[in-house]
Rosetta silent file (secondary structure, phi, psi, omega in degrees, C-alpha in Angstrom):
SEQUENCE: MILSRKIIFILIPVIAILDLFIFYQIWRLPKKVSAGPPKEIKVAGKVKVKYPQDFTIVMVGDSMTEYLGNSDEIRANLKKYYPDKSVEVLNYGFGSTNILSLQERLEKKTFFNREFRPILDIDFDLILIESFGNNPLSQFPLSEGLQKQNEALDKIVESIKSGNPRAKIAFVATIAPNKWKYGEGTVTLNPEQKSQWVTERVAYIKNHMEYAKTHGIPLIDVFDKSVDKNGDGNLIYLNAADYIHPSPSGVVFISQIIADSIFQQKIF
SCORE:     score description
SCORE:     0.000 S_00000001
   1 L     0.000  -30.183  174.538  164.157  -67.196  -61.974 S_00000001
   2 H   -72.632  -38.023  175.629  167.304  -68.371  -60.016 S_00000001
   3 H   -65.257  -32.227 -179.607  169.599  -67.765  -62.937 S_00000001
   4 H   -70.925  -31.574  179.079  168.225  -64.268  -63.249 S_00000001
   5 H   -70.810  -41.449 -177.527  168.759  -63.539  -59.579 S_00000001
   6 H   -64.242  -25.166 -179.829  172.313  -64.764  -59.817 S_00000001
   7 H   -74.675  -35.027 -176.126  172.849  -62.381  -62.781 S_00000001
   8 H   -68.554  -39.838  179.887  171.397  -59.598  -60.562 S_00000001
   9 H   -64.007  -33.442  176.195  173.958  -60.438  -57.858 S_00000001
  10 H   -75.760  -26.078  173.700  176.846  -60.277  -60.357 S_00000001
  11 H   -81.759  -15.839  179.949  175.769  -56.888  -61.675 S_00000001
  12 H   -58.178  -54.410 -173.995  175.451  -55.195  -58.420 S_00000001
  13 H   -65.884  -40.266  179.173  179.312  -54.569  -57.787 S_00000001
  14 H   -54.926  -51.307  176.539  179.642  -53.774  -61.556 S_00000001
  15 H   -53.085  -49.062 -170.114  176.870  -51.185  -61.331 S_00000001
  16 H   -64.460  -32.117  176.473  178.370  -49.786  -58.030 S_00000001
  17 H   -72.076  -39.113  171.896  181.720  -49.182  -59.804 S_00000001
  18 H   -62.947  -35.568  174.432  180.046  -47.529  -62.738 S_00000001
  19 H   -60.043  -43.921  168.460  178.118  -45.385  -60.432 S_00000001
  20 H   -48.075  -49.391  176.928  181.224  -44.137  -58.924 S_00000001
  21 H   -62.418  -46.681  176.264  182.602  -43.213  -62.238 S_00000001
  22 H   -63.222  -36.993  170.884  179.487  -41.407  -63.227 S_00000001
  23 H   -50.615  -47.128 -176.691  179.378  -39.566  -59.990 S_00000001
  24 H   -70.014  -29.547 -178.820  182.757  -38.237  -60.587 S_00000001
  25 H   -69.476  -43.856  179.463  181.824  -37.181  -64.162 S_00000001
  26 H   -68.468  -36.616  170.875  178.777  -35.316  -62.895 S_00000001
  27 H   -54.849  -31.892 -176.840  181.069  -33.674  -60.124 S_00000001
  28 L   -91.067   -3.095  178.121  183.325  -32.393  -62.856 S_00000001
  29 L   -69.988  149.828  178.225  180.552  -30.561  -64.884 S_00000001
  30 L   -55.240  125.751 -178.969  180.599  -26.988  -65.011 S_00000001
  31 L   -81.133  159.745 -178.240  178.621  -25.491  -62.066 S_00000001
  32 L   -58.223  127.581  172.086  175.906  -22.927  -62.363 S_00000001
  33 L   -94.512  119.511  174.833  177.331  -19.296  -62.768 S_00000001
  34 L   -64.139  131.534 -177.984  175.159  -16.844  -61.248 S_00000001
  35 L  -106.904   21.724  177.317  173.732  -14.312  -63.574 S_00000001
  36 L   108.319  168.435 -176.848  172.526  -12.063  -60.795 S_00000001
  37 L   -72.154  160.545  179.745  169.553  -12.144  -58.412 S_00000001
  38 L   -78.514  158.843 -179.147  165.900  -12.489  -59.753 S_00000001
  39 E  -124.356  158.076  174.767  163.930   -9.252  -60.056 S_00000001
  40 E   -89.714  135.292  176.924  160.371   -8.388  -59.401 S_00000001
  41 E  -129.487  177.686  172.428  158.304   -7.639  -62.446 S_00000001
  42 E  -115.182  125.428  177.870  154.559   -7.038  -63.156 S_00000001
  43 E  -124.252  113.772  177.879  152.665   -9.556  -65.264 S_00000001
  44 L    54.612   40.885 -177.642  149.037   -8.815  -65.963 S_00000001
  45 L    77.281   -2.165  179.189  148.997   -6.628  -62.743 S_00000001
  46 E  -105.631  131.553 -179.984  150.557   -9.286  -60.566 S_00000001
  47 E   -80.664  132.223  177.702  154.018   -9.044  -59.196 S_00000001
  48 E  -125.579  161.318  176.804  156.226  -11.910  -60.173 S_00000001
  49 E   -99.427  126.174 -179.589  159.821  -13.007  -59.756 S_00000001
  50 E  -112.298  125.503  172.733  161.798  -13.053  -62.973 S_00000001
  51 L   -69.150  145.959 -178.834  165.034  -14.887  -63.320 S_00000001
  52 L   -78.972   -7.577  176.267  167.804  -13.303  -65.486 S_00000001
  53 L   -63.731  154.990  173.721  168.322  -16.447  -67.543 S_00000001
  54 L   -61.698  -41.468  177.830  166.870  -16.801  -71.041 S_00000001
  55 E  -122.958  137.909  174.334  164.868  -19.832  -69.966 S_00000001
  56 E  -121.223  125.250 -172.431  163.509  -20.724  -66.497 S_00000001
  57 E  -113.968  123.921  168.675  162.475  -24.252  -65.825 S_00000001
  58 E  -104.755  134.306  170.702  160.573  -25.447  -62.565 S_00000001
  59 E  -109.593  128.410 -178.287  160.714  -29.191  -61.867 S_00000001
  60 E  -127.574  135.564  174.924  158.089  -30.424  -59.362 S_00000001
  61 E   175.374 -156.916 -179.373  157.702  -33.900  -57.981 S_00000001
  62 L   -94.700 -148.041 -179.464  158.688  -36.210  -55.100 S_00000001
  63 H   -66.642  -24.301  173.627  162.045  -37.496  -54.178 S_00000001
  64 H   -57.159  -43.257  172.874  162.611  -38.819  -57.730 S_00000001
  65 H   -74.330  -41.127 -178.965  162.868  -35.203  -58.719 S_00000001
  66 H   -65.945  -21.554  177.599  164.726  -34.058  -55.714 S_00000001
  67 L   -72.976  -13.748  175.813  167.541  -36.499  -56.451 S_00000001
  68 L   -78.562    0.573  169.143  168.231  -34.497  -59.633 S_00000001
  69 L    54.743 -141.926 -177.373  169.670  -31.962  -57.329 S_00000001
  70 L   -80.200    3.867  168.260  170.854  -28.509  -58.682 S_00000001
  71 L    66.090   34.521  172.955  170.354  -29.906  -62.192 S_00000001
  72 H   -62.555  -39.923 -171.454  173.939  -29.191  -63.557 S_00000001
  73 H   -66.928  -38.149  177.863  173.503  -32.302  -65.719 S_00000001
  74 H   -58.714  -52.475 -177.178  170.201  -30.940  -67.307 S_00000001
  75 H   -50.576  -54.105 -175.213  171.755  -27.534  -67.867 S_00000001
  76 H   -58.881  -37.926  172.546  174.829  -29.167  -69.611 S_00000001
  77 H   -63.273  -48.428  178.841  172.585  -31.285  -71.893 S_00000001
  78 H   -58.665  -27.918  175.246  170.447  -28.300  -72.710 S_00000001
  79 H   -68.116  -27.111  179.668  173.595  -26.298  -73.707 S_00000001
  80 H   -66.151  -41.514 -176.344  174.295  -28.699  -76.435 S_00000001
  81 H   -83.477  -32.669 -177.843  170.905  -27.859  -78.052 S_00000001
  82 L  -127.252   64.396 -168.616  170.731  -24.179  -77.114 S_00000001
  83 L   -64.331  -14.798 -175.172  174.410  -23.036  -76.984 S_00000001
  84 L  -105.652    9.000 -171.682  173.513  -19.316  -77.046 S_00000001
  85 L  -122.723  153.058  175.378  170.905  -19.531  -74.280 S_00000001
  86 L  -105.531  149.107 -171.171  171.184  -19.545  -70.505 S_00000001
  87 E  -132.782  136.310  165.264  168.933  -21.788  -68.424 S_00000001
  88 E  -115.343  137.248  178.630  167.853  -21.712  -64.689 S_00000001
  89 E  -120.073  119.733  176.706  166.413  -24.855  -63.169 S_00000001
  90 E  -107.446  124.570 -176.185  164.328  -24.705  -59.933 S_00000001
  91 E  -101.854  114.570  178.687  163.895  -27.917  -58.227 S_00000001
  92 E  -112.970   40.413  179.361  160.665  -28.308  -56.229 S_00000001
  93 E   -88.399  125.494  177.857  161.047  -32.006  -55.755 S_00000001
  94 L  -110.761  123.782 -172.251  159.876  -32.743  -52.146 S_00000001
  95 L   -76.417  145.726  177.631  160.720  -36.251  -50.779 S_00000001
  96 L    58.130   34.158  177.104  157.670  -38.347  -49.478 S_00000001
  97 L  -116.559  149.632 -172.119  155.026  -36.147  -50.989 S_00000001
  98 L  -120.709 -177.222 -167.505  152.157  -37.199  -53.293 S_00000001
  99 H   -70.048  -22.519  178.513  150.343  -35.431  -56.124 S_00000001
 100 H   -69.730  -15.339  178.959  147.783  -33.934  -53.701 S_00000001
 101 H   -88.907   -6.147 -179.760  150.496  -31.710  -52.288 S_00000001
 102 H   -69.407  -41.859  175.407  151.320  -30.001  -55.495 S_00000001
 103 H   -49.403  -46.829  177.429  148.545  -27.461  -55.500 S_00000001
 104 H   -58.387  -38.037 -177.886  149.888  -25.968  -52.235 S_00000001
 105 H   -65.268  -30.917 -173.576  153.459  -25.699  -53.816 S_00000001
 106 H   -81.085  -35.829 -166.097  151.880  -23.628  -56.745 S_00000001
 107 H  -104.773  -12.573 -169.487  149.925  -21.283  -54.577 S_00000001
 108 L  -137.332  157.401  170.530  151.669  -20.913  -51.223 S_00000001
 109 L   -55.954  129.939  171.615  155.094  -20.603  -49.503 S_00000001
 110 E  -129.085  163.601 -169.081  156.259  -24.140  -48.580 S_00000001
 111 E  -124.712  122.803  177.788  158.957  -25.473  -46.488 S_00000001
 112 L  -145.093   86.226 -171.425  161.267  -28.489  -47.495 S_00000001
 113 L    68.201  -26.740  174.548  164.646  -28.041  -45.701 S_00000001
 114 L  -156.769  175.855  177.685  164.250  -24.365  -46.613 S_00000001
 115 E   -72.791  136.628  163.738  161.558  -21.852  -47.741 S_00000001
 116 E  -113.958  134.301  175.071  160.149  -22.120  -51.311 S_00000001
 117 L   -77.249  167.531  175.078  158.301  -19.331  -52.774 S_00000001
 118 L   -61.736  132.626 -175.895  154.928  -20.176  -54.577 S_00000001
 119 H   -54.286  -39.511 -174.583  155.629  -21.510  -58.014 S_00000001
 120 H   -75.729   -7.532  170.863  152.977  -19.296  -59.507 S_00000001
 121 H   -82.091    1.625  175.963  154.842  -16.181  -58.128 S_00000001
 122 E  -102.975  136.677  171.422  157.648  -17.072  -60.591 S_00000001
 123 L   -82.739   78.795 -173.589  157.784  -15.990  -64.176 S_00000001
 124 L   -90.244  157.574 -178.408  158.780  -19.443  -65.438 S_00000001
 125 L   -94.571  -32.272 -169.896  158.986  -20.612  -69.057 S_00000001
 126 E  -154.710  132.803  171.692  158.382  -24.212  -68.639 S_00000001
 127 E  -116.817  132.347 -177.882  157.149  -26.581  -65.648 S_00000001
 128 E  -105.905  107.192  179.337  158.050  -30.218  -65.692 S_00000001
 129 E   -89.338  101.565 -175.135  155.383  -32.251  -63.556 S_00000001
 130 E   -77.853  163.160 -162.865  156.741  -35.518  -62.459 S_00000001
 131 L   -77.718  -16.888 -172.297  154.298  -38.424  -61.835 S_00000001
 132 L    53.576   23.209 -170.676  154.677  -38.812  -57.914 S_00000001
 133 L   -67.213  -21.392 -179.148  154.100  -42.379  -58.796 S_00000001
 134 L   -85.933    2.122  174.437  156.341  -43.646  -56.043 S_00000001
 135 L  -126.861   65.878 -171.560  154.093  -41.917  -53.475 S_00000001
 136 L   -75.075  163.926  170.245  150.764  -43.432  -54.574 S_00000001
 137 L   -75.856   66.372 -168.383  147.478  -42.620  -52.843 S_00000001
 138 L   -71.261  -15.819  178.815  147.466  -45.886  -51.055 S_00000001
 139 L   -73.830   -7.277  175.035  144.889  -44.789  -48.609 S_00000001
 140 L  -114.889  155.484  169.893  142.259  -45.272  -51.382 S_00000001
 141 L   -60.457  153.392 -173.008  141.340  -48.238  -53.489 S_00000001
 142 H   -57.965  -39.014 -179.106  143.271  -48.045  -56.695 S_00000001
 143 H   -59.634  -46.412 -174.868  140.445  -46.968  -58.998 S_00000001
 144 H   -70.375  -32.850  179.607  139.527  -44.183  -56.574 S_00000001
 145 H   -73.550  -34.450  176.860  143.046  -43.201  -56.017 S_00000001
 146 H   -69.239  -38.514 -178.631  143.667  -42.829  -59.828 S_00000001
 147 H   -61.712  -41.717 -174.564  140.389  -40.799  -60.145 S_00000001
 148 H   -66.964  -44.710  170.863  141.813  -38.500  -57.376 S_00000001
 149 H   -51.985  -45.015  175.891  145.034  -38.193  -59.268 S_00000001
 150 H   -66.583  -34.234 -177.616  143.305  -37.074  -62.385 S_00000001
 151 H   -77.366  -22.542  176.971  141.059  -34.547  -60.548 S_00000001
 152 H   -68.190  -50.357 -177.914  144.291  -33.195  -58.819 S_00000001
 153 H   -65.465  -28.112  177.120  145.927  -32.835  -62.221 S_00000001
 154 H   -61.634  -52.376 -171.454  142.771  -31.124  -63.659 S_00000001
 155 H   -67.659  -38.474 -170.883  143.089  -28.388  -61.003 S_00000001
 156 H   -71.688  -49.226 -174.624  146.961  -28.225  -61.278 S_00000001
 157 H   -65.395  -43.880  172.641  146.981  -27.729  -65.066 S_00000001
 158 H   -54.484  -54.336  177.374  144.054  -25.160  -64.808 S_00000001
 159 H   -53.223  -45.442  174.178  145.922  -23.175  -62.160 S_00000001
 160 H   -63.247  -44.397 -178.664  149.065  -23.026  -64.228 S_00000001
 161 H   -58.556  -43.679 -173.695  147.290  -22.031  -67.358 S_00000001
 162 H   -82.987  -31.338 -176.233  145.406  -19.127  -65.560 S_00000001
 163 H   -82.281  -22.817 -177.453  148.395  -18.155  -63.313 S_00000001
 164 L  -149.032   72.114 -171.965  151.088  -18.232  -66.103 S_00000001
 165 L   -62.443  -23.273 -179.346  149.365  -18.411  -69.432 S_00000001
 166 L   -82.931  -13.753 -174.445  152.439  -18.172  -71.570 S_00000001
 167 L   -71.898  142.658  175.940  154.218  -20.993  -69.721 S_00000001
 168 E   -87.327  144.607  174.408  154.728  -24.504  -71.199 S_00000001
 169 E  -123.235  135.302  173.123  153.668  -27.549  -69.144 S_00000001
 170 E  -131.084  153.220  177.931  155.278  -31.001  -69.716 S_00000001
 171 E  -109.482  146.215  176.654  154.760  -34.171  -67.745 S_00000001
 172 E  -121.790  121.305  167.944  157.628  -36.541  -66.680 S_00000001
 173 E   -96.153  118.905 -164.805  157.395  -40.245  -66.191 S_00000001
 174 L   -76.179 -177.415 -175.450  160.240  -41.253  -63.962 S_00000001
 175 L   -67.242  152.086 -178.377  162.450  -44.368  -64.149 S_00000001
 176 L   -75.621  144.598  173.994  160.496  -47.750  -63.739 S_00000001
 177 L   -78.879  164.283  174.390  160.651  -49.537  -60.477 S_00000001
 178 L  -112.418  125.923  177.181  161.928  -53.212  -60.257 S_00000001
 179 L   -71.595  -10.864  172.343  159.778  -55.777  -58.567 S_00000001
 180 L   -83.965  -22.003 -167.996  162.568  -57.942  -57.546 S_00000001
 181 L  -128.417   -7.089 -167.928  164.540  -55.404  -55.637 S_00000001
 182 L   -50.786  124.782  175.451  162.177  -52.564  -54.818 S_00000001
 183 L    76.838    5.157  176.387  162.791  -50.877  -51.338 S_00000001
 184 L   -71.964  133.580 -175.800  165.670  -53.236  -50.281 S_00000001
 185 L    99.725  -16.475  176.511  167.720  -51.617  -47.681 S_00000001
 186 L  -118.801  -34.649  177.417  165.004  -49.248  -46.455 S_00000001
 187 L  -140.462  144.565 -177.419  161.837  -51.534  -46.007 S_00000001
 188 L   -94.002  113.626  172.042  161.392  -55.167  -45.483 S_00000001
 189 L  -125.981  141.922  173.667  159.047  -56.698  -48.062 S_00000001
 190 L   -83.232  169.545 -174.475  158.579  -60.205  -49.080 S_00000001
 191 H   -58.698  -34.708 -178.453  158.461  -60.992  -52.849 S_00000001
 192 H   -69.576  -44.440  178.812  154.708  -60.795  -53.100 S_00000001
 193 H   -64.545  -36.730  175.819  154.693  -57.335  -51.397 S_00000001
 194 H   -61.511  -42.629  175.636  157.351  -56.015  -53.604 S_00000001
 195 H   -60.900  -46.907  174.341  155.322  -57.051  -56.577 S_00000001
 196 H   -53.179  -49.842 -171.408  152.189  -55.344  -55.091 S_00000001
 197 H   -66.987  -47.208 -174.011  153.855  -52.100  -54.262 S_00000001
 198 H   -60.614  -40.393  179.346  155.551  -51.973  -57.837 S_00000001
 199 H   -57.978  -46.638 -178.435  152.200  -52.767  -59.451 S_00000001
 200 H   -60.458  -57.055 -176.353  150.516  -49.973  -57.615 S_00000001
 201 H   -57.156  -45.033  172.982  153.245  -47.441  -58.360 S_00000001
 202 H   -58.598  -36.163 -174.782  153.313  -48.347  -62.044 S_00000001
 203 H   -64.261  -38.215  174.456  149.681  -47.917  -62.286 S_00000001
 204 H   -71.447  -35.884  174.260  150.057  -44.243  -61.155 S_00000001
 205 H   -67.247  -37.530 -177.526  152.934  -43.521  -63.295 S_00000001
 206 H   -73.721  -33.563 -178.929  151.041  -44.932  -66.369 S_00000001
 207 H   -73.579  -31.652  171.013  147.929  -43.021  -65.448 S_00000001
 208 H   -58.451  -45.135 -173.629  150.180  -39.830  -65.360 S_00000001
 209 H   -73.465  -42.607 -179.789  151.353  -40.681  -68.902 S_00000001
 210 H   -64.847  -34.636  173.250  147.817  -41.270  -70.130 S_00000001
 211 H   -64.108  -37.786  176.346  146.646  -38.060  -68.856 S_00000001
 212 H   -65.340  -42.292  179.596  149.362  -36.198  -70.633 S_00000001
 213 H   -70.404  -38.753  178.839  148.475  -38.005  -73.798 S_00000001
 214 H   -70.619  -23.396 -173.860  144.664  -37.519  -73.572 S_00000001
 215 L  -106.599    4.772 -176.721  145.146  -33.876  -72.728 S_00000001
 216 L    66.351   25.737  179.986  147.743  -32.900  -75.356 S_00000001
 217 L  -101.912  123.089  176.557  150.469  -32.286  -72.821 S_00000001
 218 L   -47.108  135.825 -178.918  154.101  -33.084  -73.923 S_00000001
 219 E  -118.648  122.369  168.313  155.350  -36.238  -72.186 S_00000001
 220 E   -92.105  102.443 -162.687  158.850  -36.903  -71.272 S_00000001
 221 E  -102.499   93.516  174.695  158.908  -40.658  -71.006 S_00000001
 222 L   -81.599  -28.455 -176.329  161.853  -41.820  -68.941 S_00000001
 223 L   -56.802  -59.348 -179.829  159.694  -44.863  -67.849 S_00000001
 224 L   -67.702  -22.983 -179.775  159.592  -46.804  -70.945 S_00000001
 225 L   -81.962   -8.103 -177.898  163.136  -46.056  -71.825 S_00000001
 226 L  -101.757   -3.235 -172.379  164.323  -47.481  -68.372 S_00000001
 227 E   -79.483  143.166  173.588  162.781  -50.913  -68.484 S_00000001
 228 L   -88.339 -172.987 -174.032  164.854  -54.023  -69.098 S_00000001
 229 L   -68.545  -10.532  179.906  163.764  -56.986  -71.431 S_00000001
 230 L   -97.042   -3.646 -179.775  161.500  -58.357  -68.697 S_00000001
 231 L    86.300   17.339  171.916  159.750  -55.057  -68.262 S_00000001
 232 L   -93.644  161.481  174.721  161.371  -54.194  -64.919 S_00000001
 233 E   -65.285  137.675 -173.564  163.208  -51.159  -64.019 S_00000001
 234 L   -75.225  124.931 -175.170  166.807  -51.550  -65.161 S_00000001
 235 H   -63.528  -20.760 -179.763  169.093  -51.810  -61.988 S_00000001
 236 H   -62.964  -27.048 -171.874  171.737  -49.717  -63.610 S_00000001
 237 H   -96.820   -2.615 -173.809  169.457  -46.690  -63.212 S_00000001
 238 E  -113.683  134.317 -167.031  168.421  -47.552  -59.579 S_00000001
 239 L   -81.722  134.920 -164.903  170.374  -46.645  -56.497 S_00000001
 240 L   -71.475  -10.516  177.893  171.660  -49.730  -54.758 S_00000001
 241 L   -76.192  -19.037  176.485  170.871  -48.237  -51.210 S_00000001
 242 L  -148.914  -14.448  179.828  167.161  -48.596  -51.724 S_00000001
 243 L    63.471   30.977  170.783  166.317  -49.631  -55.294 S_00000001
 244 L  -119.281  -57.345 -168.852  163.838  -46.757  -55.511 S_00000001
 245 L   -86.290  165.902 -178.533  165.610  -43.594  -56.274 S_00000001
 246 E   -69.510  137.296  168.806  167.859  -42.907  -59.310 S_00000001
 247 L   -76.838  172.319  173.318  171.562  -44.021  -59.111 S_00000001
 248 H   -50.413  -42.701 -175.553  174.274  -41.527  -60.471 S_00000001
 249 H   -68.357  -29.835  175.460  173.715  -43.333  -63.755 S_00000001
 250 H   -61.302  -40.929 -178.369  169.978  -42.835  -63.267 S_00000001
 251 H   -66.450  -44.426 -178.620  170.466  -38.999  -62.789 S_00000001
 252 H   -61.634  -50.271  179.657  172.461  -38.862  -65.995 S_00000001
 253 H   -53.283  -57.875 -177.542  169.925  -40.925  -67.833 S_00000001
 254 H   -60.851  -42.333 -176.226  166.870  -38.889  -66.662 S_00000001
 255 H   -66.969  -39.249  174.321  168.626  -35.518  -67.306 S_00000001
 256 H   -60.164  -40.830 -179.270  169.586  -36.582  -70.810 S_00000001
 257 H   -73.428  -35.097  176.896  166.033  -37.645  -71.768 S_00000001
 258 H   -57.053  -51.429 -170.589  164.642  -34.361  -70.323 S_00000001
 259 H   -71.061  -28.590 -175.382  166.923  -32.253  -72.388 S_00000001
 260 H   -76.347  -31.587 -178.991  166.579  -34.431  -75.516 S_00000001
 261 H   -77.253  -35.991 -178.385  162.724  -34.296  -75.204 S_00000001
 262 H   -60.297  -40.731  179.731  162.522  -30.589  -74.558 S_00000001
 263 H   -78.156  -47.005 -178.708  164.402  -30.136  -77.884 S_00000001
 264 H   -61.561  -40.347  177.321  162.916  -32.948  -79.878 S_00000001
 265 L   -89.726    2.279  172.557  159.303  -32.009  -79.085 S_00000001
 266 L    59.017   48.826  174.561  160.140  -28.291  -79.564 S_00000001
 267 L   -77.950  -27.345  170.205  158.816  -27.443  -76.096 S_00000001
 268 L   -92.635    0.000    0.000  160.989  -24.300  -76.132 S_00000001
């Protein structure tokens, strides 16, 4: 254990340098070019907002999704697979929110630094639902919380299918947490508490994954691809400011897997 911690301390400055390089590469990506404003259309008698791009993707989640920002990296990766298509990505990632908040985002105007229209008022082609696993329902015992997560997902999926029948739904399992470093820099936890927090969060992420599998929903599995040989979240993908959110390398990693999975699973 002592040796592994020494390795972690050696890796931290290396990862920081790599993150600076990755951040610069992201900054150099082509920025989104406006194809004009969205327009109102009628779909099954209901007025919806239609974006002019060929594909409109809505990403929804907590701050793990929020960190993906304006999604230039996702668009750049999708362009490799769909060179003749334009893509709009709408980020509905709201920090410090859990799965129980998603229904409101679907149906009502919401406010997170700015106003967001109801998701179901948008004529989107694909919605990516992230696990919200880093904001578990800790007010409930674990088994009850996981049941409430499933019940919320039942209602969410049904609302999307009835509100936008042609849209595709995919679930996203975010990067894995690291039980040795979780929350450092933002919250004081002893090793036992870190392990407990990570165990709870992993339970919600894995339950999200299992729901997708049992309901025939495409799963974009970042989680399993982000673990190290010990089963912990690989530090290269975690922000050294808090070891919760994605680092610049993590943003690149998540964005690549999202684009790869959309193409490989023929979601479009």
